[in-house]
Short mmCIF file of C-alpha atoms in Angstrom, two decimals:
data_model
loop_
_atom_site.label_atom_id
_atom_site.label_comp_id
_atom_site.label_asym_id
_atom_site.label_seq_id
_atom_site.Cartn_x
_atom_site.Cartn_y
_atom_site.Cartn_z
CA ALA A 1 0.00 0.00 0.00
CA GLN A 2 1.11 3.53 -0.68
CA LYS A 3 1.04 6.01 2.16
CA VAL A 4 2.47 9.37 3.14
CA THR A 5 2.78 10.34 6.78
CA GLN A 6 3.38 13.85 8.01
CA ALA A 7 3.50 13.40 11.74
CA GLN A 8 3.69 17.08 12.56
CA THR A 9 0.20 18.53 12.44
CA GLU A 10 1.16 22.08 13.36
CA ILE A 11 4.44 23.87 13.90
CA SER A 12 4.88 27.39 15.18
CA VAL A 13 8.18 29.26 14.92
CA VAL A 14 9.41 32.79 15.24
CA GLU A 15 10.64 34.58 12.17
CA LYS A 16 14.25 33.79 11.20
CA GLU A 17 14.19 30.40 12.85
CA ASP A 18 14.97 27.33 10.78
CA VAL A 19 12.23 24.72 10.59
CA THR A 20 12.11 21.18 9.24
CA LEU A 21 8.92 19.52 8.07
CA ASP A 22 9.00 15.74 8.16
CA CYS A 23 7.63 13.38 5.53
CA VAL A 24 7.76 9.59 5.65
CA TYR A 25 6.42 7.53 2.79
CA GLU A 26 5.56 3.90 2.18
CA THR A 27 5.63 2.11 -1.13
CA ARG A 28 6.76 -1.23 -2.45
CA ASP A 29 7.54 0.26 -5.83
CA THR A 30 11.18 0.94 -6.59
CA THR A 31 10.29 3.73 -9.00
CA TYR A 32 8.35 6.64 -7.61
CA TYR A 33 8.21 10.41 -7.31
CA LEU A 34 7.97 12.56 -4.21
CA PHE A 35 6.65 16.08 -4.05
CA TRP A 36 6.10 19.00 -1.77
CA TYR A 37 3.22 21.41 -2.26
CA LYS A 38 2.48 24.62 -0.38
CA GLN A 39 -1.07 25.72 0.41
CA PRO A 40 -1.12 29.34 1.57
CA PRO A 41 -4.16 30.80 3.35
CA SER A 42 -5.62 31.76 -0.03
CA GLY A 43 -6.14 28.05 -0.67
CA GLU A 44 -4.36 27.23 -3.91
CA LEU A 45 -1.79 24.45 -4.13
CA VAL A 46 1.67 25.58 -5.19
CA PHE A 47 4.18 23.07 -6.51
CA LEU A 48 7.55 23.28 -4.75
CA ILE A 49 9.61 20.28 -5.78
CA ARG A 50 9.57 16.86 -7.38
CA ARG A 51 12.20 14.21 -6.69
CA ASN A 52 12.43 10.78 -8.31
CA SER A 53 13.43 7.68 -6.42
CA PHE A 54 16.74 7.31 -8.22
CA ASP A 55 18.01 10.72 -7.31
CA GLU A 56 19.01 10.95 -3.69
CA GLN A 57 20.89 14.17 -4.03
CA ASN A 58 19.69 16.82 -1.68
CA GLU A 59 18.39 19.98 -3.25
CA ILE A 60 18.59 23.58 -2.23
CA SER A 61 16.52 26.39 -3.66
CA GLY A 62 17.06 29.67 -1.90
CA ARG A 63 15.91 29.26 1.69
CA TYR A 64 14.35 25.87 0.92
CA SER A 65 16.16 22.57 1.04
CA TRP A 66 15.09 18.97 0.81
CA ASN A 67 16.70 15.89 2.28
CA PHE A 68 15.76 12.62 0.59
CA GLN A 69 16.85 9.45 2.38
CA LYS A 70 15.68 6.18 0.88
CA SER A 71 17.12 4.22 3.81
CA THR A 72 14.56 5.80 6.12
CA SER A 73 11.89 6.46 3.46
CA SER A 74 11.93 10.12 4.32
CA PHE A 75 11.79 13.30 2.29
CA ASN A 76 12.13 16.16 4.71
CA PHE A 77 11.79 19.84 3.91
CA THR A 78 13.75 22.57 5.67
CA ILE A 79 13.07 26.28 5.54
CA THR A 80 16.03 28.36 6.62
CA ALA A 81 15.51 31.77 8.18
CA SER A 82 11.74 31.45 8.04
CA GLN A 83 9.57 34.42 7.13
CA VAL A 84 5.98 35.28 7.88
CA VAL A 85 5.12 34.64 4.22
CA ASP A 86 6.13 31.01 4.71
CA SER A 87 3.05 30.52 6.86
CA ALA A 88 1.00 27.88 5.06
CA VAL A 89 0.05 24.24 5.07
CA TYR A 90 2.70 22.09 3.45
CA PHE A 91 1.82 18.78 1.85
CA CYS A 92 4.14 15.96 0.95
CA ALA A 93 2.90 13.67 -1.82
CA LEU A 94 3.85 10.42 -3.54
CA ASN A 95 3.29 9.11 -7.05
CA THR A 96 4.27 5.55 -7.84
CA TYR A 97 4.74 3.51 -10.94
CA GLY A 98 1.69 1.52 -9.97
CA GLY A 99 -0.43 4.63 -10.01
CA SER A 100 -1.58 6.46 -13.06
CA GLN A 101 -0.32 9.81 -14.12
CA GLY A 102 -1.31 12.53 -11.76
CA ASN A 103 -2.62 10.25 -9.04
CA LEU A 104 -0.81 11.84 -6.15
CA ILE A 105 -1.13 10.42 -2.68
CA PHE A 106 -0.97 13.30 -0.24
CA GLY A 107 -0.06 13.37 3.40
CA LYS A 108 -2.34 15.17 5.83
CA GLY A 109 -0.20 18.27 5.74
CA THR A 110 1.74 20.30 8.29
CA LYS A 111 0.48 23.73 9.17
CA LEU A 112 3.38 26.10 9.63
CA SER A 113 2.85 29.39 11.43
CA VAL A 114 5.70 31.86 11.37
CA LYS A 115 5.27 34.67 13.86
CA PRO A 116 7.02 38.02 13.53
CA GLU B 1 2.11 33.15 -16.44
CA PRO B 2 -0.47 30.61 -17.58
CA GLU B 3 -2.73 29.31 -14.87
CA VAL B 4 -5.61 26.97 -14.23
CA THR B 5 -8.80 28.86 -13.49
CA GLN B 6 -11.82 27.53 -11.68
CA THR B 7 -15.37 28.77 -11.31
CA PRO B 8 -17.22 29.32 -9.11
CA SER B 9 -14.89 30.07 -6.25
CA HIS B 10 -17.65 29.20 -3.80
CA GLN B 11 -21.00 27.51 -4.31
CA VAL B 12 -23.67 26.81 -1.76
CA THR B 13 -26.30 24.24 -2.68
CA GLN B 14 -29.05 22.21 -1.14
CA MET B 15 -28.65 18.50 -0.64
CA GLY B 16 -29.89 16.58 -3.65
CA GLN B 17 -29.17 19.34 -6.13
CA GLU B 18 -26.87 18.97 -9.11
CA VAL B 19 -23.68 20.97 -9.17
CA ILE B 20 -21.26 21.65 -11.99
CA LEU B 21 -17.78 22.91 -11.24
CA ARG B 22 -15.86 24.40 -14.10
CA CYS B 23 -12.19 24.54 -14.90
CA VAL B 24 -10.13 26.03 -17.66
CA PRO B 25 -6.82 24.15 -17.79
CA ILE B 26 -3.63 25.60 -19.19
CA SER B 27 -4.06 25.68 -22.93
CA ASN B 28 -1.33 23.32 -24.10
CA HIS B 29 -1.91 20.77 -21.36
CA LEU B 30 -3.31 17.37 -22.24
CA TYR B 31 -4.03 15.78 -18.87
CA PHE B 32 -6.66 16.97 -16.49
CA TYR B 33 -7.51 16.04 -12.94
CA TRP B 34 -9.91 16.68 -10.11
CA TYR B 35 -8.90 16.48 -6.49
CA ARG B 36 -10.92 17.08 -3.36
CA GLN B 37 -10.00 18.43 0.06
CA ILE B 38 -12.49 18.15 2.87
CA LEU B 39 -11.94 21.01 5.30
CA GLY B 40 -8.83 20.47 7.39
CA GLN B 41 -8.02 17.15 5.77
CA LYS B 42 -5.67 15.92 3.11
CA VAL B 43 -6.04 16.38 -0.60
CA GLU B 44 -7.54 13.32 -2.30
CA PHE B 45 -7.39 12.24 -5.92
CA LEU B 46 -10.73 11.89 -7.66
CA VAL B 47 -10.16 11.36 -11.36
CA SER B 48 -7.74 11.83 -14.23
CA PHE B 49 -8.80 12.52 -17.80
CA TYR B 50 -6.94 12.25 -21.07
CA ASN B 51 -7.95 12.10 -24.70
CA ASN B 52 -11.59 12.66 -23.83
CA GLU B 53 -11.88 9.79 -21.46
CA ILE B 54 -11.27 8.92 -17.85
CA SER B 55 -7.87 7.30 -17.38
CA GLU B 56 -8.20 6.59 -13.69
CA LYS B 57 -10.64 7.25 -10.90
CA SER B 58 -10.59 6.71 -7.17
CA GLU B 59 -13.24 4.95 -5.11
CA ILE B 60 -14.54 8.36 -4.10
CA PHE B 61 -15.54 9.00 -7.71
CA ASP B 62 -18.76 7.01 -7.74
CA ASP B 63 -21.74 7.15 -10.07
CA GLN B 64 -22.78 10.53 -8.69
CA PHE B 65 -19.72 12.11 -10.26
CA SER B 66 -18.96 12.70 -13.90
CA VAL B 67 -16.42 14.69 -15.85
CA GLU B 68 -16.59 16.19 -19.27
CA ARG B 69 -14.59 18.30 -21.65
CA PRO B 70 -17.46 19.89 -23.52
CA ASP B 71 -15.31 22.07 -25.73
CA GLY B 72 -11.66 22.78 -26.36
CA SER B 73 -11.09 24.74 -23.20
CA ASN B 74 -13.39 23.73 -20.35
CA PHE B 75 -13.18 20.72 -18.09
CA THR B 76 -16.13 20.14 -15.79
CA LEU B 77 -16.95 18.08 -12.76
CA LYS B 78 -20.61 17.30 -12.21
CA ILE B 79 -22.10 16.00 -9.00
CA ARG B 80 -25.51 14.65 -9.83
CA SER B 81 -27.22 14.68 -6.45
CA THR B 82 -25.14 16.33 -3.78
CA LYS B 83 -24.79 14.95 -0.28
CA LEU B 84 -23.68 16.70 2.86
CA GLU B 85 -20.37 14.85 2.73
CA ASP B 86 -19.63 16.32 -0.69
CA SER B 87 -18.87 19.62 1.03
CA ALA B 88 -15.23 20.25 0.26
CA MET B 89 -12.77 22.26 -1.76
CA TYR B 90 -12.48 20.84 -5.26
CA PHE B 91 -9.24 21.42 -7.11
CA CYS B 92 -8.80 21.12 -10.82
CA ALA B 93 -5.31 20.48 -12.13
CA SER B 94 -3.65 19.99 -15.47
CA SER B 95 -0.31 18.81 -16.74
CA GLU B 96 1.42 19.00 -20.07
CA LEU B 97 2.53 15.40 -20.05
CA GLY B 98 1.23 12.58 -17.97
CA GLY B 99 3.17 9.43 -18.57
CA PHE B 100 5.11 8.18 -15.61
CA GLY B 101 8.70 9.26 -15.86
CA THR B 102 8.02 12.43 -17.73
CA ASN B 103 6.47 15.41 -16.05
CA THR B 104 4.23 13.26 -13.95
CA GLY B 105 3.04 15.12 -10.94
CA GLU B 106 4.05 18.55 -12.12
CA LEU B 107 0.45 19.38 -11.80
CA PHE B 108 -0.66 22.95 -11.97
CA PHE B 109 -3.56 23.43 -9.61
CA GLY B 110 -6.33 25.96 -9.76
CA GLU B 111 -7.35 27.97 -6.74
CA GLY B 112 -10.19 25.62 -5.96
CA SER B 113 -13.97 25.74 -5.82
CA ARG B 114 -15.42 25.52 -2.36
CA LEU B 115 -18.67 23.56 -2.33
CA THR B 116 -20.97 23.80 0.65
CA VAL B 117 -23.92 21.42 0.75
CA LEU B 118 -26.69 22.32 3.18
#
């Protein structure tokens, strides 16, 4: 069975703090994709990153970085020097070879509140 | 920047009524999707659509739901007889390519249509 677990329901930090959002996934497929989406208070879903199962290199994009570890089935997301505009719900998602195109399995999301 | 647009942004309806949610995907995209998010819960896949037919649907997408691409630009989700539990945010999404291993999952989501069933 495919599953995505985001154990942190809500996180609250003060601006400029670093914060890591955890994502653990389950799949028996050896080929799969992992994603992070951001859902700001306005409600839309904003694509942040996609990572395939064969690429374990960590990625950095500005203040965002992602740590993919197949050994622990985790794909964690770190925001460095958080800002109030980072306040949103963040979803981790999985797409596997057994699923059709676009059938993303989402975690329950982590609500991040960044206070000034 | 091209975007997926959805209408209405919010619809309130009575239980048992039919509802049609509309989406205009990005113009060169070929794959279209509907997802649902019940308030405070995770986003759930409903259906994917390609070449004028459903390519996959979840168990949520029962006989009360249907999708259609009535013309070259719109993609609609119809709920035939709404139930209270259909209250949710419905997201339309599109992607340029859909085959696994290509741009799978680089879905561009609309801002959602909030459906409230009373």
